[in-house]
Amino acid sequence: MFADAQSDPSLSKEEFDAQEPRLRAALLKAQYRLLERADRSLLIVVSGIDGAGKGGAINLLNEWMDPRHIHTLAFGAPTFDEQEHPPFWRYWNELPAKGKTGIVFGSWYVPLLLEASRKKPRPRRMTTYAEAITRFEAGLAAEGVQIIKLWYHLSAQAQADRTKVLLSSPETAWQVKPADRKVHKKYDRICRAGQQVIEHLNPPHAPWTIIPSADEHMRAIRTAQAVQQALQHRSPTPRAQVFNAPGLARRHSPDRLAQLDYHTKLDKEDYESELGLLQGQLARAVRSDAFRERSLILAFEGQDAAGKGGAIRRVTHALDLRQVDIHPISAPTPDELMHPYLWRFWRRLPRQGRIAIFDRSWYGRVLVERVEGFASTADWRRAYAEINDFERQQTDHGTIVLKFWLAITPEEQLQRFHERERSPFKNFKITPDDWRNREKWKQYASAANDMLARTDTEHAPWHVIGTNDKRYARVHVLKNIVAALEQTL
Amino acid sequence: MFADAQSDPSLSKEEFDAQEPRLRAALLKAQYRLLERADRSLLIVVSGIDGAGKGGAINLLNEWMDPRHIHTLAFGAPTFDEQEHPPFWRYWNELPAKGKTGIVFGSWYVPLLLEASRKKPRPRRMTTYAEAITRFEAGLAAEGVQIIKLWYHLSAQAQADRTKVLLSSPETAWQVKPADRKVHKKYDRICRAGQQVIEHLNPPHAPWTIIPSADEHMRAIRTAQAVQQALQHRSPTPRAQVFNAPGLARRHSPDRLAQLDYHTKLDKEDYESELGLLQGQLARAVRSDAFRERSLILAFEGQDAAGKGGAIRRVTHALDLRQVDIHPISAPTPDELMHPYLWRFWRRLPRQGRIAIFDRSWYGRVLVERVEGFASTADWRRAYAEINDFERQQTDHGTIVLKFWLAITPEEQLQRFHERERSPFKNFKITPDDWRNREKWKQYASAANDMLARTDTEHAPWHVIGTNDKRYARVHVLKNIVAALEQTL
């Protein structure tokens, strides 16, 4: 792979001067074309041997391209904030919008490269990191994020020479950090690690390019060429099989909604007593010391008028307002549409000790977007695995994820619609959309059944609750939350 | 003020039932009108006596209004993130967009109320908090944020009764937190504190309403009425004098730009040596332990083609990419236009140990927005004091704020424009806008001189540098940064 690892090819000043103007003009033209089309964003992952001039290459791109549309995304040690979320959260958070370019420094390859360059890499960890990266990159690529990865390479001799030259003058000596002086000893191991990573994580939708970096001119020209080619030629869409996500769904009947108990009722007195006691249990659980290290995500889905709002208010009544965020989810904003689908949900995840309640959720993609045709078939089909993976990343981090499908019968819905229409202060809740959705009852039910079959996982289970009787439903929502908390904490 | 403090007025169930439907319908109608007009946002500050049912009132508003357009902004103890920024950062960050409503719980009144309810409130702190609040609220109000403040009140007897009733059943006992049991003893002091705060911080643009809260029905109706009235009647615009901000500008000639040295030159050899040494000093300073507790904001302004980009790249060359964020500032996005002017800058402030570089900045309001008429005269006139206050909040927190005006002569600009036009990879930097701005040279110069006269403060100084010679300019930018860091750290 590093065939030229010992050769350090170079480019004369004359050759460089001959190529520079044309290349810069082409690069800019391609950048503006991306900006205008805004059909995708570009992520440039910058990695490689220490001292190969990664920082210089980033400066070069900022100088040669229009820097107003480039974001340098440089990640160091995780901040407190970042530590309170799953590892990929920081990268999701910073994704550039369509039309824009992000240069990633300190990328998701850092933990894998560190592991791979140990004396004895631990195979289990290597596999875990590599699989997570594979899913992450494939998911982004499928959502219109083009990824290219640049490996800045130079020989051991060139690395040593560079340090020597820099150290020879006080004007440049500061560029050599203490860590750089130790790095030579590890050259072989880092090289091996890079080689391994490049070989195994080099899919057509997120390819590596090796940039010979000993010579400044060569490095500049090759960097600009790689970026310009990426801007000009869109990468292929990843194949579907890379989305196989962890956590297979549990087996259930294919028509869970039809088999639900819609008719059990709870009288008012029992309801109030049970509700109060459950709220007390919930209040104690989320104020416990054990919960401070965890967090809780509650996602509510269900037919219109199934009682999501009422159920959510009974839950929040038990919570400290300072501990909870409620996110009503409707159609994505223009800004959200310029990012991968799951981006807006990643940004709303609770930090440790906190609770996020979603009134509708990321399941929109396999429900409304599927039924109404807002998402392509390929998009919503792929979403099941993506969602399972998304939730799994949360639960692996220690977050408790519970999902509720609140189900009513068509007859009950009709009655509630009429009731809403008659009320001067509830008629805002009923719109022509609701009536239209009702006509597609069967399509929505079938989408919901598919969703339940494919995303009811051990780590993030669905609770399907009949809500013809609101009291019964609310008590059962609380019961499930309390049970999950008591089991986990 | 709390005339009814001992009386606890109540409302019968019948009266409540008679008022509810009309009030809810009116509230919703007013909410939708705000949403449609989107001429302002509404902030509802919720405060008052413990146990008066503030949480219940927030739930009520979420139930009676359309919760999709309400954000509950509940602030507890500051997070790590929040501790690394000035105190008002958390409130700025969460401001709702125009058309939306935010309910603020744990507001900017908490520190003031805590101080005021001490046995002996410290007058100095009281004044500092009160002045900061006055400026904050006036600034928001002038920028289209309507503020109302609700004080939930009940008598000492009612407070004690409520606790007793709740404790009498396991279904409700959990609602009484351990702290609530102690609160009765402090009733008088909290009452006095509230009274003081309400009297002194009750401007027409951010008025207080007292909500009698012992009776649930009374509390609900009065809350809804207060919000409905606010939605219907816009508050008056604050008077200009409340903007008098701390940190008077230093005295300079009224035409600083004319008196600048544009002609000193630096030869290439001296330049490279000086630049390298200064970059080394900068690199050491920002990597020092002392800097970890501070942060650095660099704002670059100047005429088109004055060399901001080139100067910034010479600075970033000395920095660790993981430590710095570069923010190119251009016209606000639609989302940014829905928020107060300074919102987008608050959101880009560096946390501790970090550096933020602004390529153009919040000074746009008194430069391009003033000259091109994008801001009203009242808006840009008020901006000087707002900006001084904004910067002062950063420096009070320990941030170092440096501002650079890079100045060229009109002749030099013309030459650079032509040069850019001729270059195949620099012509993107020159647009019809640049030529139009050039025609308004005098207006821009006069706006810049005004800005320098009004915002060159001790805490956040302007460095005005002639840049006809790029080498001279770059070295001087670095010199000023290094000097400020060495003086502070």
mmCIF file with all atom_site columns, N, CA and C in Angstrom, chain A residues 1-6 47-49 109 112-113 116-117 126 151-154 187-202 208 210:
data_model
loop_
_atom_site.group_PDB
_atom_site.id
_atom_site.type_symbol
_atom_site.label_atom_id
_atom_site.label_alt_id
_atom_site.label_comp_id
_atom_site.label_asym_id
_atom_site.label_entity_id
_atom_site.label_seq_id
_atom_site.pdbx_PDB_ins_code
_atom_site.Cartn_x
_atom_site.Cartn_y
_atom_site.Cartn_z
_atom_site.occupancy
_atom_site.B_iso_or_equiv
_atom_site.pdbx_formal_charge
_atom_site.auth_seq_id
_atom_site.auth_comp_id
_atom_site.auth_asym_id
_atom_site.auth_atom_id
_atom_site.pdbx_PDB_model_num
ATOM 1   N N  . MET A 1 1   ? 0.843   -1.201 0.000  1.00 0.00 ? 1   MET A N  1
ATOM 2   C CA . MET A 1 1   ? 0.000   0.000  0.000  1.00 0.00 ? 1   MET A CA 1
ATOM 3   C C  . MET A 1 1   ? 0.877   1.250  0.000  1.00 0.00 ? 1   MET A C  1
ATOM 4   N N  . PHE A 1 2   ? 1.762   1.311  0.985  1.00 0.00 ? 2   PHE A N  1
ATOM 5   C CA . PHE A 1 2   ? 2.674   2.460  1.016  1.00 0.00 ? 2   PHE A CA 1
ATOM 6   C C  . PHE A 1 2   ? 3.902   2.139  0.168  1.00 0.00 ? 2   PHE A C  1
ATOM 7   N N  . ALA A 1 3   ? 3.649   1.865  -1.115 1.00 0.00 ? 3   ALA A N  1
ATOM 8   C CA . ALA A 1 3   ? 4.731   1.440  -2.001 1.00 0.00 ? 3   ALA A CA 1
ATOM 9   C C  . ALA A 1 3   ? 5.835   2.484  -2.006 1.00 0.00 ? 3   ALA A C  1
ATOM 10  N N  . ASP A 1 4   ? 5.402   3.745  -1.971 1.00 0.00 ? 4   ASP A N  1
ATOM 11  C CA . ASP A 1 4   ? 6.397   4.815  -2.016 1.00 0.00 ? 4   ASP A CA 1
ATOM 12  C C  . ASP A 1 4   ? 6.806   5.285  -0.620 1.00 0.00 ? 4   ASP A C  1
ATOM 13  N N  . ALA A 1 5   ? 6.579   4.415  0.385  1.00 0.00 ? 5   ALA A N  1
ATOM 14  C CA . ALA A 1 5   ? 6.828   4.818  1.768  1.00 0.00 ? 5   ALA A CA 1
ATOM 15  C C  . ALA A 1 5   ? 8.282   5.238  1.966  1.00 0.00 ? 5   ALA A C  1
ATOM 16  N N  . GLN A 1 6   ? 9.164   4.629  1.226  1.00 0.00 ? 6   GLN A N  1
ATOM 17  C CA . GLN A 1 6   ? 10.572  4.967  1.407  1.00 0.00 ? 6   GLN A CA 1
ATOM 18  C C  . GLN A 1 6   ? 11.071  5.951  0.358  1.00 0.00 ? 6   GLN A C  1
ATOM 19  N N  . SER A 1 47  ? -5.923  12.439 8.013  1.00 0.00 ? 47  SER A N  1
ATOM 20  C CA . SER A 1 47  ? -5.237  11.559 8.948  1.00 0.00 ? 47  SER A CA 1
ATOM 21  C C  . SER A 1 47  ? -3.830  11.308 8.425  1.00 0.00 ? 47  SER A C  1
ATOM 22  N N  . GLY A 1 48  ? -3.060  10.518 9.139  1.00 0.00 ? 48  GLY A N  1
ATOM 23  C CA . GLY A 1 48  ? -1.735  10.189 8.612  1.00 0.00 ? 48  GLY A CA 1
ATOM 24  C C  . GLY A 1 48  ? -0.631  10.233 9.644  1.00 0.00 ? 48  GLY A C  1
ATOM 25  N N  . ILE A 1 49  ? 0.575   10.173 9.132  1.00 0.00 ? 49  ILE A N  1
ATOM 26  C CA . ILE A 1 49  ? 1.786   10.136 9.956  1.00 0.00 ? 49  ILE A CA 1
ATOM 27  C C  . ILE A 1 49  ? 2.007   11.506 10.620 1.00 0.00 ? 49  ILE A C  1
ATOM 28  N N  . TYR A 1 109 ? -11.425 7.970  13.250 1.00 0.00 ? 109 TYR A N  1
ATOM 29  C CA . TYR A 1 109 ? -10.359 6.978  13.085 1.00 0.00 ? 109 TYR A CA 1
ATOM 30  C C  . TYR A 1 109 ? -9.359  7.003  14.234 1.00 0.00 ? 109 TYR A C  1
ATOM 31  N N  . LEU A 1 112 ? -9.459  3.965  16.621 1.00 0.00 ? 112 LEU A N  1
ATOM 32  C CA . LEU A 1 112 ? -9.078  2.752  15.907 1.00 0.00 ? 112 LEU A CA 1
ATOM 33  C C  . LEU A 1 112 ? -7.569  2.740  15.623 1.00 0.00 ? 112 LEU A C  1
ATOM 34  N N  . LEU A 1 113 ? -7.032  3.894  15.207 1.00 0.00 ? 113 LEU A N  1
ATOM 35  C CA . LEU A 1 113 ? -5.599  3.962  14.909 1.00 0.00 ? 113 LEU A CA 1
ATOM 36  C C  . LEU A 1 113 ? -4.768  3.788  16.173 1.00 0.00 ? 113 LEU A C  1
ATOM 37  N N  . ALA A 1 116 ? -4.854  0.144  16.863 1.00 0.00 ? 116 ALA A N  1
ATOM 38  C CA . ALA A 1 116 ? -4.085  -0.612 15.865 1.00 0.00 ? 116 ALA A CA 1
ATOM 39  C C  . ALA A 1 116 ? -2.584  -0.401 16.009 1.00 0.00 ? 116 ALA A C  1
ATOM 40  N N  . SER A 1 117 ? -2.194  0.715  16.633 1.00 0.00 ? 117 SER A N  1
ATOM 41  C CA . SER A 1 117 ? -0.755  0.947  16.748 1.00 0.00 ? 117 SER A CA 1
ATOM 42  C C  . SER A 1 117 ? -0.203  0.526  18.109 1.00 0.00 ? 117 SER A C  1
ATOM 43  N N  . MET A 1 126 ? -10.733 -3.794 18.007 1.00 0.00 ? 126 MET A N  1
ATOM 44  C CA . MET A 1 126 ? -10.529 -3.426 16.604 1.00 0.00 ? 126 MET A CA 1
ATOM 45  C C  . MET A 1 126 ? -11.817 -3.663 15.815 1.00 0.00 ? 126 MET A C  1
ATOM 46  N N  . TRP A 1 151 ? -4.747  10.198 3.666  1.00 0.00 ? 151 TRP A N  1
ATOM 47  C CA . TRP A 1 151 ? -3.673  9.727  4.556  1.00 0.00 ? 151 TRP A CA 1
ATOM 48  C C  . TRP A 1 151 ? -2.373  10.415 4.154  1.00 0.00 ? 151 TRP A C  1
ATOM 49  N N  . TYR A 1 152 ? -1.889  11.273 5.036  1.00 0.00 ? 152 TYR A N  1
ATOM 50  C CA . TYR A 1 152 ? -0.643  11.996 4.757  1.00 0.00 ? 152 TYR A CA 1
ATOM 51  C C  . TYR A 1 152 ? 0.532   11.136 5.166  1.00 0.00 ? 152 TYR A C  1
ATOM 52  N N  . HIS A 1 153 ? 1.356   10.828 4.176  1.00 0.00 ? 153 HIS A N  1
ATOM 53  C CA . HIS A 1 153 ? 2.411   9.847  4.417  1.00 0.00 ? 153 HIS A CA 1
ATOM 54  C C  . HIS A 1 153 ? 3.801   10.412 4.133  1.00 0.00 ? 153 HIS A C  1
ATOM 55  N N  . LEU A 1 154 ? 4.742   9.987  4.941  1.00 0.00 ? 154 LEU A N  1
ATOM 56  C CA . LEU A 1 154 ? 6.144   10.254 4.597  1.00 0.00 ? 154 LEU A CA 1
ATOM 57  C C  . LEU A 1 154 ? 7.028   9.191  5.224  1.00 0.00 ? 154 LEU A C  1
ATOM 58  N N  . TYR A 1 187 ? 7.335   4.977  14.576 1.00 0.00 ? 187 TYR A N  1
ATOM 59  C CA . TYR A 1 187 ? 7.003   5.127  13.156 1.00 0.00 ? 187 TYR A CA 1
ATOM 60  C C  . TYR A 1 187 ? 6.456   3.831  12.548 1.00 0.00 ? 187 TYR A C  1
ATOM 61  N N  . ASP A 1 188 ? 7.152   2.726  12.814 1.00 0.00 ? 188 ASP A N  1
ATOM 62  C CA . ASP A 1 188 ? 6.763   1.469  12.161 1.00 0.00 ? 188 ASP A CA 1
ATOM 63  C C  . ASP A 1 188 ? 5.355   1.025  12.568 1.00 0.00 ? 188 ASP A C  1
ATOM 64  N N  . ARG A 1 189 ? 5.084   1.214  13.861 1.00 0.00 ? 189 ARG A N  1
ATOM 65  C CA . ARG A 1 189 ? 3.776   0.773  14.331 1.00 0.00 ? 189 ARG A CA 1
ATOM 66  C C  . ARG A 1 189 ? 2.652   1.623  13.747 1.00 0.00 ? 189 ARG A C  1
ATOM 67  N N  . ILE A 1 190 ? 2.891   2.939  13.658 1.00 0.00 ? 190 ILE A N  1
ATOM 68  C CA . ILE A 1 190 ? 1.850   3.818  13.113 1.00 0.00 ? 190 ILE A CA 1
ATOM 69  C C  . ILE A 1 190 ? 1.636   3.510  11.635 1.00 0.00 ? 190 ILE A C  1
ATOM 70  N N  . CYS A 1 191 ? 2.726   3.239  10.960 1.00 0.00 ? 191 CYS A N  1
ATOM 71  C CA . CYS A 1 191 ? 2.644   2.869  9.552  1.00 0.00 ? 191 CYS A CA 1
ATOM 72  C C  . CYS A 1 191 ? 1.808   1.611  9.373  1.00 0.00 ? 191 CYS A C  1
ATOM 73  N N  . ARG A 1 192 ? 2.090   0.626  10.180 1.00 0.00 ? 192 ARG A N  1
ATOM 74  C CA . ARG A 1 192 ? 1.361   -0.640 10.096 1.00 0.00 ? 192 ARG A CA 1
ATOM 75  C C  . ARG A 1 192 ? -0.117  -0.409 10.378 1.00 0.00 ? 192 ARG A C  1
ATOM 76  N N  . ALA A 1 193 ? -0.384  0.397  11.411 1.00 0.00 ? 193 ALA A N  1
ATOM 77  C CA . ALA A 1 193 ? -1.773  0.680  11.764 1.00 0.00 ? 193 ALA A CA 1
ATOM 78  C C  . ALA A 1 193 ? -2.495  1.350  10.608 1.00 0.00 ? 193 ALA A C  1
ATOM 79  N N  . GLY A 1 194 ? -1.855  2.335  10.022 1.00 0.00 ? 194 GLY A N  1
ATOM 80  C CA . GLY A 1 194 ? -2.472  3.047  8.908  1.00 0.00 ? 194 GLY A CA 1
ATOM 81  C C  . GLY A 1 194 ? -2.770  2.095  7.758  1.00 0.00 ? 194 GLY A C  1
ATOM 82  N N  . GLN A 1 195 ? -1.774  1.252  7.468  1.00 0.00 ? 195 GLN A N  1
ATOM 83  C CA . GLN A 1 195 ? -1.927  0.314  6.367  1.00 0.00 ? 195 GLN A CA 1
ATOM 84  C C  . GLN A 1 195 ? -3.145  -0.594 6.583  1.00 0.00 ? 195 GLN A C  1
ATOM 85  N N  . GLN A 1 196 ? -3.269  -1.087 7.803  1.00 0.00 ? 196 GLN A N  1
ATOM 86  C CA . GLN A 1 196 ? -4.375  -1.986 8.145  1.00 0.00 ? 196 GLN A CA 1
ATOM 87  C C  . GLN A 1 196 ? -5.724  -1.290 7.986  1.00 0.00 ? 196 GLN A C  1
ATOM 88  N N  . VAL A 1 197 ? -5.782  -0.099 8.546  1.00 0.00 ? 197 VAL A N  1
ATOM 89  C CA . VAL A 1 197 ? -7.034  0.651  8.526  1.00 0.00 ? 197 VAL A CA 1
ATOM 90  C C  . VAL A 1 197 ? -7.430  0.994  7.095  1.00 0.00 ? 197 VAL A C  1
ATOM 91  N N  . ILE A 1 198 ? -6.452  1.406  6.311  1.00 0.00 ? 198 ILE A N  1
ATOM 92  C CA . ILE A 1 198 ? -6.748  1.787  4.933  1.00 0.00 ? 198 ILE A CA 1
ATOM 93  C C  . ILE A 1 198 ? -7.211  0.580  4.127  1.00 0.00 ? 198 ILE A C  1
ATOM 94  N N  . GLU A 1 199 ? -6.594  -0.565 4.387  1.00 0.00 ? 199 GLU A N  1
ATOM 95  C CA . GLU A 1 199 ? -6.990  -1.765 3.661  1.00 0.00 ? 199 GLU A CA 1
ATOM 96  C C  . GLU A 1 199 ? -8.407  -2.190 3.989  1.00 0.00 ? 199 GLU A C  1
ATOM 97  N N  . HIS A 1 200 ? -8.754  -2.137 5.273  1.00 0.00 ? 200 HIS A N  1
ATOM 98  C CA . HIS A 1 200 ? -10.022 -2.735 5.714  1.00 0.00 ? 200 HIS A CA 1
ATOM 99  C C  . HIS A 1 200 ? -11.197 -1.783 5.694  1.00 0.00 ? 200 HIS A C  1
ATOM 100 N N  . LEU A 1 201 ? -10.949 -0.506 5.675  1.00 0.00 ? 201 LEU A N  1
ATOM 101 C CA . LEU A 1 201 ? -12.075 0.442  5.714  1.00 0.00 ? 201 LEU A CA 1
ATOM 102 C C  . LEU A 1 201 ? -11.999 1.372  4.515  1.00 0.00 ? 201 LEU A C  1
ATOM 103 N N  . ASN A 1 202 ? -12.041 0.759  3.368  1.00 0.00 ? 202 ASN A N  1
ATOM 104 C CA . ASN A 1 202 ? -11.835 1.522  2.137  1.00 0.00 ? 202 ASN A CA 1
ATOM 105 C C  . ASN A 1 202 ? -12.977 1.290  1.141  1.00 0.00 ? 202 ASN A C  1
ATOM 106 N N  . TRP A 1 208 ? -10.031 5.968  0.670  1.00 0.00 ? 208 TRP A N  1
ATOM 107 C CA . TRP A 1 208 ? -8.792  6.601  1.121  1.00 0.00 ? 208 TRP A CA 1
ATOM 108 C C  . TRP A 1 208 ? -7.955  7.039  -0.071 1.00 0.00 ? 208 TRP A C  1
ATOM 109 N N  . ILE A 1 210 ? -3.862  8.241  -0.565 1.00 0.00 ? 210 ILE A N  1
ATOM 110 C CA . ILE A 1 210 ? -2.580  8.474  0.132  1.00 0.00 ? 210 ILE A CA 1
ATOM 111 C C  . ILE A 1 210 ? -1.888  9.687  -0.484 1.00 0.00 ? 210 ILE A C  1
#
